[in-house]
mmCIF file of C-alpha atoms and ligand atoms in Angstrom:
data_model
loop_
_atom_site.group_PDB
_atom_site.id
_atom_site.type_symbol
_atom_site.label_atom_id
_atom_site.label_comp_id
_atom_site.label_asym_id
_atom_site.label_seq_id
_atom_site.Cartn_x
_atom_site.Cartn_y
_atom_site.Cartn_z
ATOM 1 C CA UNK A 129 -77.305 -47.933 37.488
ATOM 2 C CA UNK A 130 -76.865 -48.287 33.599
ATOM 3 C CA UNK A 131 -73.921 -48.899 32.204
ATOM 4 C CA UNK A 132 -72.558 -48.302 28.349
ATOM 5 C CA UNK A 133 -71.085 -51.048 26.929
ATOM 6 C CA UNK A 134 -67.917 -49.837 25.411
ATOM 7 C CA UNK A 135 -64.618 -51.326 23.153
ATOM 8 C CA UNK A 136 -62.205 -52.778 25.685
ATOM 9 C CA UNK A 137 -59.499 -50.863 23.631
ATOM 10 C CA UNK A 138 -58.004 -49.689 27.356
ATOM 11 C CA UNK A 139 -56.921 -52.065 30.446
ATOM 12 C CA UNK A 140 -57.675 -51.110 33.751
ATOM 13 C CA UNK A 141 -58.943 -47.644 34.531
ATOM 14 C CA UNK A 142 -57.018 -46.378 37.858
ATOM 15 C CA UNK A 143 -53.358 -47.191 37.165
ATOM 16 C CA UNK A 144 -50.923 -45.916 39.768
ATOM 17 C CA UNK A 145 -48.146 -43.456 37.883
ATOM 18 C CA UNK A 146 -44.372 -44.681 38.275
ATOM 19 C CA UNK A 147 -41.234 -43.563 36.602
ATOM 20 C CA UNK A 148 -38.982 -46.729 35.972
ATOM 21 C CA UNK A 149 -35.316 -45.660 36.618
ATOM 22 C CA UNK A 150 -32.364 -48.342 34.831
ATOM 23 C CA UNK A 151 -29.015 -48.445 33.832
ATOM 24 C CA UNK A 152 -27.618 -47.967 30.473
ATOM 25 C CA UNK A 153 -25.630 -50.414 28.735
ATOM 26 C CA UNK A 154 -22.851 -47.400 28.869
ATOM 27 C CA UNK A 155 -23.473 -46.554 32.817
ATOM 28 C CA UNK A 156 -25.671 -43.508 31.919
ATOM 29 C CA UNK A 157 -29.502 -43.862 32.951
ATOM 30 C CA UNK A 158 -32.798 -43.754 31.547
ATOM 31 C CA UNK A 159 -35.973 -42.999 33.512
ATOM 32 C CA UNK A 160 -39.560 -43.783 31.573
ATOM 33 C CA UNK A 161 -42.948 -43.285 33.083
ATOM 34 C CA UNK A 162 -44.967 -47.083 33.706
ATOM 35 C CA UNK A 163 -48.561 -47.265 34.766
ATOM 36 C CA UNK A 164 -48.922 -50.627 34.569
ATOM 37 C CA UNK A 165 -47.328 -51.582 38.040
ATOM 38 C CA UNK A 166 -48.934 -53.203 40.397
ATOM 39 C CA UNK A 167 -47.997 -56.057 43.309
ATOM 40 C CA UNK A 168 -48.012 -59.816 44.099
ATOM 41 C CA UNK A 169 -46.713 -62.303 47.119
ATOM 42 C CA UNK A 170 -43.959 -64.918 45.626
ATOM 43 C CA UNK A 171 -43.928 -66.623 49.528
ATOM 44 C CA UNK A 172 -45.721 -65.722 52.935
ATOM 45 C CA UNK A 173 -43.929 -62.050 53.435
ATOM 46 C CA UNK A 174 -42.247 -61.904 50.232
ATOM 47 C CA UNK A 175 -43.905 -59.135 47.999
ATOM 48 C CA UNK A 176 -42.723 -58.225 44.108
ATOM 49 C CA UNK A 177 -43.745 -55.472 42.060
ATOM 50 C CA UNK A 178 -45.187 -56.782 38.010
ATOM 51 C CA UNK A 179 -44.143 -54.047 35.511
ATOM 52 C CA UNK A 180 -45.794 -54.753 32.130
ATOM 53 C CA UNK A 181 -43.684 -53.522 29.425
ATOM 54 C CA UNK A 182 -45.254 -53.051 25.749
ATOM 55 C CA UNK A 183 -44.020 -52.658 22.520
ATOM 56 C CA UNK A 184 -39.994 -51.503 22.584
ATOM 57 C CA UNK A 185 -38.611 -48.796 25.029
ATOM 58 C CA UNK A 186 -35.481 -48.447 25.921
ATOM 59 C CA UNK A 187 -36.489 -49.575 29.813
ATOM 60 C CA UNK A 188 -37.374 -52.253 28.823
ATOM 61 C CA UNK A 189 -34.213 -53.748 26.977
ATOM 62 C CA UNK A 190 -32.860 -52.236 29.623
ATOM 63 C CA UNK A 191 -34.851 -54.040 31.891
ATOM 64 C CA UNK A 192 -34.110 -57.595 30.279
ATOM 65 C CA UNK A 193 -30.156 -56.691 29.878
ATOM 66 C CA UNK A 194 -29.765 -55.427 33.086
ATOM 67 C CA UNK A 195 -32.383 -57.240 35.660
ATOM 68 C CA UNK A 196 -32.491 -54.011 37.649
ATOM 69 C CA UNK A 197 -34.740 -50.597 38.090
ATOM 70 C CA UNK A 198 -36.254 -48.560 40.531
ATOM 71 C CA UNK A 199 -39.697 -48.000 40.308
ATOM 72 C CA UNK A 200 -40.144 -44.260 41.734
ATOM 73 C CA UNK A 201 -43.560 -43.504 42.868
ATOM 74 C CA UNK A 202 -45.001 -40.125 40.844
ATOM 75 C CA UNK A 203 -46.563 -37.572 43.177
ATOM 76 C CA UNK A 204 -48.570 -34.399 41.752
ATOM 77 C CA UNK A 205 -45.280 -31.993 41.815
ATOM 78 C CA UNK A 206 -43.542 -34.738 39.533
ATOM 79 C CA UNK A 207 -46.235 -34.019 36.603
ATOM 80 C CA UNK A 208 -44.331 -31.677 34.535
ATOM 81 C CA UNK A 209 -40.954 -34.677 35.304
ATOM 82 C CA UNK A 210 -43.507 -37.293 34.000
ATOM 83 C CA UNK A 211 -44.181 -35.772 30.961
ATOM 84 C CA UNK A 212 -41.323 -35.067 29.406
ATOM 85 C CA UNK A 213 -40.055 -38.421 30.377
ATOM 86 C CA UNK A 214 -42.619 -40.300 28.864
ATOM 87 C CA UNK A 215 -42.460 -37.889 25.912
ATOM 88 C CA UNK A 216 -38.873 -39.037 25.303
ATOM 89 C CA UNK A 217 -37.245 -42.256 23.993
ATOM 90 C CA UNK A 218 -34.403 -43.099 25.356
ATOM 91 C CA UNK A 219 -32.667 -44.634 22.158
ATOM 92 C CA UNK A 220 -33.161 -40.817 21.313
ATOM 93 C CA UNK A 221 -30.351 -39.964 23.505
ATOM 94 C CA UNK A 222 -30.351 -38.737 27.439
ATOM 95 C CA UNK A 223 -33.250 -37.112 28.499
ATOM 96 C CA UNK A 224 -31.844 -34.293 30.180
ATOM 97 C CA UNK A 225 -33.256 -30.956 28.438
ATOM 98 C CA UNK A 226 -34.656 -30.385 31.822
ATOM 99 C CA UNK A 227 -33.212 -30.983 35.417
ATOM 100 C CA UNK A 228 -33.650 -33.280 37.562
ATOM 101 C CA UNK A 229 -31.954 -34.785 40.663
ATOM 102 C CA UNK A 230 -30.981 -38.403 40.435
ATOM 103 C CA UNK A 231 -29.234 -40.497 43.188
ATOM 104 C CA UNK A 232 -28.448 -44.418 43.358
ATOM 105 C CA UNK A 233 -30.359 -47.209 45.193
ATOM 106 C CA UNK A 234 -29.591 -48.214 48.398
ATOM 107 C CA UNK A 235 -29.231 -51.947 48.065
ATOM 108 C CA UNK A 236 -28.945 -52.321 44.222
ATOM 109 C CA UNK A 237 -26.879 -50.103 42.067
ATOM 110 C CA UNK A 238 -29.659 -47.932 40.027
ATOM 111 C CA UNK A 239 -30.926 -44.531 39.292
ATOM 112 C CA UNK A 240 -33.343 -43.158 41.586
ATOM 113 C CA UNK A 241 -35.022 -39.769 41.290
ATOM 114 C CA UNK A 242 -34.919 -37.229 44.106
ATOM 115 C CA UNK A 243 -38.223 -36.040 43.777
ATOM 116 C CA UNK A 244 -40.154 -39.062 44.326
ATOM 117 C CA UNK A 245 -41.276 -39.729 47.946
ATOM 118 C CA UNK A 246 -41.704 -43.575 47.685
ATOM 119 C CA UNK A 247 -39.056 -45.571 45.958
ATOM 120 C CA UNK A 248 -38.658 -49.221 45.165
ATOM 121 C CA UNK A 249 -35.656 -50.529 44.199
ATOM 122 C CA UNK A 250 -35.598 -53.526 42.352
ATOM 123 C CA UNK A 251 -34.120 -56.632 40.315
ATOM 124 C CA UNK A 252 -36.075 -58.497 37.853
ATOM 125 C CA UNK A 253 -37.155 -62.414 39.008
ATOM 126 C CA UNK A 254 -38.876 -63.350 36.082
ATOM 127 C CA UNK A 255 -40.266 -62.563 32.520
ATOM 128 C CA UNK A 256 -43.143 -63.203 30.646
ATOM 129 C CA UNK A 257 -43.595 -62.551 27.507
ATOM 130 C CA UNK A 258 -46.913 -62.254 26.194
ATOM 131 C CA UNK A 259 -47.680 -60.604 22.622
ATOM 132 C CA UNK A 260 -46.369 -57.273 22.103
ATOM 133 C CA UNK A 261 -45.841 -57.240 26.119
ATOM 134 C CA UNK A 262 -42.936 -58.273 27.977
ATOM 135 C CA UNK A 263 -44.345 -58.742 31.971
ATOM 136 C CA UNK A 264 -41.428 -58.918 34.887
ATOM 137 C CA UNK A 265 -41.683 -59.787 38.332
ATOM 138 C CA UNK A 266 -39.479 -58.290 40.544
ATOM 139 C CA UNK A 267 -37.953 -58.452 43.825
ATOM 140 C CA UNK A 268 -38.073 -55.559 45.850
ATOM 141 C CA UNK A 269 -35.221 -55.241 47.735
ATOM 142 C CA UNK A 270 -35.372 -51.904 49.035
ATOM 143 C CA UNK A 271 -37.552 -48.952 49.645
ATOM 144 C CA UNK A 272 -36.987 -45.561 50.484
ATOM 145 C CA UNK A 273 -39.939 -43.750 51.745
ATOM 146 C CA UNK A 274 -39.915 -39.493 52.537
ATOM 147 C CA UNK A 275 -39.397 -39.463 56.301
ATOM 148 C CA UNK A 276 -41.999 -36.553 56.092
ATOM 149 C CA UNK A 277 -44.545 -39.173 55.446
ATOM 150 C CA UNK A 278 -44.748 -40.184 58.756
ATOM 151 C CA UNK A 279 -45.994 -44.032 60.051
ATOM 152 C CA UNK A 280 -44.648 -47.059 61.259
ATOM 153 C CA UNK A 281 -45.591 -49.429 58.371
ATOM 154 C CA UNK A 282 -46.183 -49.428 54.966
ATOM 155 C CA UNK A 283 -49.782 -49.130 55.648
ATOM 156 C CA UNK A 284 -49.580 -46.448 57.465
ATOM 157 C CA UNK A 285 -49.092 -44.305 55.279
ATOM 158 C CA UNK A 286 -51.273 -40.760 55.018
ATOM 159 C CA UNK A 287 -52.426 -40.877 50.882
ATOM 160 C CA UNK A 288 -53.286 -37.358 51.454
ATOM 161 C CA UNK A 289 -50.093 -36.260 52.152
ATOM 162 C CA UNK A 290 -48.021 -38.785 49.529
ATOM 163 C CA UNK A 291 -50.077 -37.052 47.042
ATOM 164 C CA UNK A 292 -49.722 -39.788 44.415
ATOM 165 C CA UNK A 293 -50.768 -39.551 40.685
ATOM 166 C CA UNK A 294 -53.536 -41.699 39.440
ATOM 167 C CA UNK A 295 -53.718 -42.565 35.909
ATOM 168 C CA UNK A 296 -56.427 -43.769 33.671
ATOM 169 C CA UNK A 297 -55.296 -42.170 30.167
ATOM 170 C CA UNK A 298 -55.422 -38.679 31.965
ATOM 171 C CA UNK A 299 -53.522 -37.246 35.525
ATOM 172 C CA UNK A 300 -56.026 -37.521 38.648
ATOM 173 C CA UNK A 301 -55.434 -36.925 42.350
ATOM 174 C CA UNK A 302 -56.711 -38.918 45.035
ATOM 175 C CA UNK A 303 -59.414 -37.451 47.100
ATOM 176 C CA UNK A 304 -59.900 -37.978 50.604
ATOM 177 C CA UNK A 305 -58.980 -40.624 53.268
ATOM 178 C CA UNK A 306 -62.231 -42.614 53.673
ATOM 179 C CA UNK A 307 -61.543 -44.755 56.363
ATOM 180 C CA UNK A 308 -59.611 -47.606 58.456
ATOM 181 C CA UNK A 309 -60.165 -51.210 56.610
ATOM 182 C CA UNK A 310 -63.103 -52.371 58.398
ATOM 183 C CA UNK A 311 -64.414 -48.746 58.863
ATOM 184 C CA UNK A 312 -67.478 -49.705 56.549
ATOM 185 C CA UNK A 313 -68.734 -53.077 57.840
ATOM 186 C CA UNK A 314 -71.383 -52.124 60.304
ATOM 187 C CA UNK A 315 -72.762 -50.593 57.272
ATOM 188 C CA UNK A 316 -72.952 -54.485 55.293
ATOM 189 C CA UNK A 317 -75.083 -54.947 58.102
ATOM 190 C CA UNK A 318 -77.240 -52.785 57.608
ATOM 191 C CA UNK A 319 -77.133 -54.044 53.910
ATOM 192 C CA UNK A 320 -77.813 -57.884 55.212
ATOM 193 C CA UNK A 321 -80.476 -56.818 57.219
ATOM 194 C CA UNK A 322 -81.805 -55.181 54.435
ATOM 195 C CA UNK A 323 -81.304 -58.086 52.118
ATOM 196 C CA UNK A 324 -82.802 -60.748 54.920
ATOM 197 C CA UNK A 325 -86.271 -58.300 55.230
ATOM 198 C CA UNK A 326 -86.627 -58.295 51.426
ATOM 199 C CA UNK A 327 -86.199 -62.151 51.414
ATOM 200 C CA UNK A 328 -88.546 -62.563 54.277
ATOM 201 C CA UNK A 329 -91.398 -60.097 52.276
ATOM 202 C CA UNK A 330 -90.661 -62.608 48.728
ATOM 203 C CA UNK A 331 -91.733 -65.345 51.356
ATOM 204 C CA UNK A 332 -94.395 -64.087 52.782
ATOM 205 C CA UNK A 333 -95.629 -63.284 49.289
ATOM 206 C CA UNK A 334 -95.197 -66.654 48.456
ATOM 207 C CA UNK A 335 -97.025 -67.994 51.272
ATOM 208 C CA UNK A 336 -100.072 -65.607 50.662
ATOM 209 C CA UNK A 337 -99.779 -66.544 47.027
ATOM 210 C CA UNK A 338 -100.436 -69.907 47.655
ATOM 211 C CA UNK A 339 -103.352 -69.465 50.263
ATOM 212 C CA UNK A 340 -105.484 -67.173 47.814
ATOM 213 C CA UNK A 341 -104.603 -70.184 45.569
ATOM 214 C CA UNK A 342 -106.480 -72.856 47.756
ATOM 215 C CA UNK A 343 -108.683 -70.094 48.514
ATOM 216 C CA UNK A 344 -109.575 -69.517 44.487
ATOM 217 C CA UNK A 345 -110.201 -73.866 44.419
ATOM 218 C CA UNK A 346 -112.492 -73.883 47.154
ATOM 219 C CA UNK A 347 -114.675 -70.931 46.321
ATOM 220 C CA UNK A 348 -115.042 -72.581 42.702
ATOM 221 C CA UNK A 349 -116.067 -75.806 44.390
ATOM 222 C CA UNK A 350 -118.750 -73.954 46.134
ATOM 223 C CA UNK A 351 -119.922 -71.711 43.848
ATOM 224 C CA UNK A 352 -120.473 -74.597 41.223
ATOM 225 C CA UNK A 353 -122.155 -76.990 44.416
ATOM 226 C CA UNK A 354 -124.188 -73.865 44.394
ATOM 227 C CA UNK A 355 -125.008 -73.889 41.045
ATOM 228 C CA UNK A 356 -125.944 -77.940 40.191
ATOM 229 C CA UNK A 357 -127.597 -77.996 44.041
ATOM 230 C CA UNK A 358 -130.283 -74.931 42.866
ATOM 231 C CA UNK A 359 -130.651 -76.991 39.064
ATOM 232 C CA UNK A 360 -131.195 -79.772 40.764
ATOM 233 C CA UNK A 361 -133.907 -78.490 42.904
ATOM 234 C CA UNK A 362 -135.661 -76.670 39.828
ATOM 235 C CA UNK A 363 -135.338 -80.340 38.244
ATOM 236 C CA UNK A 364 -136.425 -82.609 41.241
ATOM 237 C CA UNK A 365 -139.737 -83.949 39.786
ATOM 238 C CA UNK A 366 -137.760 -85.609 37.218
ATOM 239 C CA UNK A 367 -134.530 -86.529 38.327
ATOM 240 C CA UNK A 368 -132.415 -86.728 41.717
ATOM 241 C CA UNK A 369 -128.901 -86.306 40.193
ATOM 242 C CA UNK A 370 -128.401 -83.143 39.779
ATOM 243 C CA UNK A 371 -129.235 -82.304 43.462
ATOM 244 C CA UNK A 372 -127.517 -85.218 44.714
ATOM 245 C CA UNK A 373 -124.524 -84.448 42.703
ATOM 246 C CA UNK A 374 -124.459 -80.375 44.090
ATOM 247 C CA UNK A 375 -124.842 -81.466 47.336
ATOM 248 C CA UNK A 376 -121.737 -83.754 46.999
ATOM 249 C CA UNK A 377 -119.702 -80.952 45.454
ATOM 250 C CA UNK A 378 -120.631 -78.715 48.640
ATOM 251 C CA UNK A 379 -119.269 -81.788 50.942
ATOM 252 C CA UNK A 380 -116.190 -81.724 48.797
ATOM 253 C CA UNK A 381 -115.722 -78.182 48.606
ATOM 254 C CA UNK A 382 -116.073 -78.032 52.384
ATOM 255 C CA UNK A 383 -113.599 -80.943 52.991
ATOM 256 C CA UNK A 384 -110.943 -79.470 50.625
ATOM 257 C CA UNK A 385 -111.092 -76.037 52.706
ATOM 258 C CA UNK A 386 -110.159 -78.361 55.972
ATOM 259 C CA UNK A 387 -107.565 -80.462 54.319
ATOM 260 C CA UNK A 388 -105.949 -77.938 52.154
ATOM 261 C CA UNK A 389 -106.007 -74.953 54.975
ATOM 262 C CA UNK A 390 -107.912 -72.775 52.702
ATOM 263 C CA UNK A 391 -109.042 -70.667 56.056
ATOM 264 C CA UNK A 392 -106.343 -71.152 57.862
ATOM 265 C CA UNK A 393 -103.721 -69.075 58.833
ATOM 266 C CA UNK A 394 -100.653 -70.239 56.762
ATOM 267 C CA UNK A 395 -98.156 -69.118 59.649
ATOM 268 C CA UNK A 396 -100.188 -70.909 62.927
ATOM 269 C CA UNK A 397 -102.717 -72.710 61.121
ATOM 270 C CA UNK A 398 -105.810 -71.197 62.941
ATOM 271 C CA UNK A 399 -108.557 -69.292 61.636
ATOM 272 C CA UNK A 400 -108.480 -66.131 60.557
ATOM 273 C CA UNK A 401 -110.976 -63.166 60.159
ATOM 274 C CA UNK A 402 -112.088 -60.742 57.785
ATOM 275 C CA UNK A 403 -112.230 -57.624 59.285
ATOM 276 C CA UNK A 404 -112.795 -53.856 57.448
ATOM 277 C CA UNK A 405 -108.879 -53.296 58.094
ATOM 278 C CA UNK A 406 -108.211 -56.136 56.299
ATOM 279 C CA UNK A 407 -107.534 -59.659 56.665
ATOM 280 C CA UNK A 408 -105.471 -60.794 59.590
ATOM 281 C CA UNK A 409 -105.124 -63.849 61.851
ATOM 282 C CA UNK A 410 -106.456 -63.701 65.208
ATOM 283 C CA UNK A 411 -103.833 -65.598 66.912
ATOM 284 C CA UNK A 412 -100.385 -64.311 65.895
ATOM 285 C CA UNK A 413 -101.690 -61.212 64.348
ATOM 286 C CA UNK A 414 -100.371 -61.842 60.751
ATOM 287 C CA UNK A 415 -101.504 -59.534 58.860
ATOM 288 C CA UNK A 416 -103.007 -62.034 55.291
ATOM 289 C CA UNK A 417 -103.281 -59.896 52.046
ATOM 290 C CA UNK A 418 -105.824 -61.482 50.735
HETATM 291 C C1 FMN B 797 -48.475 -41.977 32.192
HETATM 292 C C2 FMN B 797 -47.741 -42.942 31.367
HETATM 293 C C3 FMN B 797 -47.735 -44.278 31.692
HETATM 294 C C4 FMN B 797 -47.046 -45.208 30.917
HETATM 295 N N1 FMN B 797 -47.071 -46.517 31.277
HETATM 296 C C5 FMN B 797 -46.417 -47.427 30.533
HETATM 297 C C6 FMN B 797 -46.407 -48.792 30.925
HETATM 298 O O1 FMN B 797 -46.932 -49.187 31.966
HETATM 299 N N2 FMN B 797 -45.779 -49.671 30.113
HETATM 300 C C7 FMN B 797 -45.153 -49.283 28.968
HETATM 301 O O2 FMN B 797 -44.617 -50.135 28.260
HETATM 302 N N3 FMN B 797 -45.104 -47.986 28.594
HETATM 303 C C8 FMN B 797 -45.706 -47.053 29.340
HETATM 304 N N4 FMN B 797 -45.674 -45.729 28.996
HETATM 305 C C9 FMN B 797 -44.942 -45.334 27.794
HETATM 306 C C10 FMN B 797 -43.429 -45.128 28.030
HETATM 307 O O3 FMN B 797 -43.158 -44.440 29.208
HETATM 308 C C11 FMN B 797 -42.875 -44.338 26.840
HETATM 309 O O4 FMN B 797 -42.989 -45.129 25.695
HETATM 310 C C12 FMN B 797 -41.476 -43.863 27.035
HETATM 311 O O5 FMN B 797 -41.166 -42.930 26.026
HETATM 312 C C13 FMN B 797 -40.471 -44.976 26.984
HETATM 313 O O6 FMN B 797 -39.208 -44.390 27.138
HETATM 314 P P1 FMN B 797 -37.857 -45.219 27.034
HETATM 315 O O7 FMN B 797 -37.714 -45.683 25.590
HETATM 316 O O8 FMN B 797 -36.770 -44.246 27.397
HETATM 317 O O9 FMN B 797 -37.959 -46.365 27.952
HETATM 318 C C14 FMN B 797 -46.330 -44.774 29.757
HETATM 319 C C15 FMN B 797 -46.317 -43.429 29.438
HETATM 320 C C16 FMN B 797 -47.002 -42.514 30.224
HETATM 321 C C17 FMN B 797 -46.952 -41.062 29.861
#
């Protein structure tokens, strides 16, 4: 894979698409799409929604004034709804050049939309402000889900069918169901597997690396024995040293293959053979690259 580096001038890129619903300070309501929802625990079982806010909107001094919203979950028939909501300020005056249904929360006392299949309804914990952003943490103290969508649990829930809106500065829909959490784990082990042969080939190489180096020591050690043994013979009417000191290089040369393992199998540490396949040992059948 290569990847572009590019400005950070946009956070992250799959946003879920809500439409915040509040309360007016004079009873009416305002609705305002928000993509920058997403979830946290406060204790064990205790979930919250964190809305980040930017700039000024009227949801969000709503928001701050009030302490309560719905957050109304945008599937793909809502698109046109979206739109003009988010093309709309509220301090403009009531959004209502087209229709749309709007009922009240269950459990707190705000606007909800009728079209939306998944509904939270909310009141504001805590705020943090943060540059131009205000972030709130909120309770969630109802939902209302489409009893078309079926399921026990919140996780059991059929994407496909909720049809939700993803956003990442332009409208996508979600593709297919992919699987059950733990659908994809026999494939990591194929992946480990994988992973452990490749280690197990970097240490092999190793290994071999290190025998042809013993290997390369001795067969210098020979080769110059070789060499001062035959000068010394071509000189042995005048002196004795050179062949003295060729045949001690041989001894050496042969002791260093024993004591480093130089023809020795690095994995059972007997001898191995040259063959015209190759190199491999003749007791546990390693194959030796050498
Ligand atoms: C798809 C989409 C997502 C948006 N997400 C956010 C958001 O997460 N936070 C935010 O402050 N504004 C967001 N906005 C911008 C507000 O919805 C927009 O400014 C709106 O006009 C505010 O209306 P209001 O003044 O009635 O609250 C989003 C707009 C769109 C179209």
């Amino acid at each position: 894979m290569i990847r572009n580096n590019v400005e950070p001038i946009y956070p992250v890129c799959v946003q879920p698409a809500f439409i915040i619903g509040t309360n007016n300070k004079d009873k009416t309501y305002n609705f305002a799409p928000a993509s920058w929802v997403s979830g946290t625990e406060k204790e064990e079982g205790k979930y919250m929604l964190v809305i980040s806010m930017t700039g000024t909107s009227r949801t969000k001094e709503n928001m701050m004034r009030d302490g309560r919203l719905s957050v109304n979950l945008v599937s793909r028939d809502m698109l046109t709804l979206m739109d003009y909501l988010g093309s709309k300020h509220g301090e403009d005056g009531p959004k209502d050049d087209i229709y749309y249904g709007v009922g009240r929360g269950k459990n707190i006392d705000v606007p909800t939309l009728d079209a939306s299949p998944w509904v939270y309804e909310c009141e504001v914990d805590k705020t943090v402000n943060n540059g131009v952003s205000t972030t709130f943490f909120c309770d969630i103290r109802n939902i209302q889900k489409d009893i078309n969508l079926g399921g026990e649990d919140q996780f059991d829930v059929d994407l496909t069918v909720l049809d939700p809106v993803i956003y990442s500065g332009r409208y996508h829909s979600l593709g297919e169901m992919l699987g059950e959490v733990g659908d994809f784990l026999p494939d990591a082990d194929i992946i480990r597997d994988a992973k452990k042969e490749k280690q197990n080939h970097e240490e092999e190489a190793q290994v071999i690396a290190e025998l042809q180096r013993k290997r390369e020591i001795m067969y210098i050690l020979y080769v110059w024995g070789i060499i001062i043994l035959l000068s010394g013979m071509a000189l042995a009417e005048s002196t004795m040293i050179p062949t003295i000191l060729g045949v001690v290089m041989l001894v050496v040369a042969w002791v260093y293959s024993f004591i480093s393992g130089a023809n020795e199998c690095p994995y059972c540490g007997t001898r191995f053979e040259k063959s015209g396949h190759g190199t491999f040992c003749k007791s546990c059948g390693k194959r030796l690259e050498l």
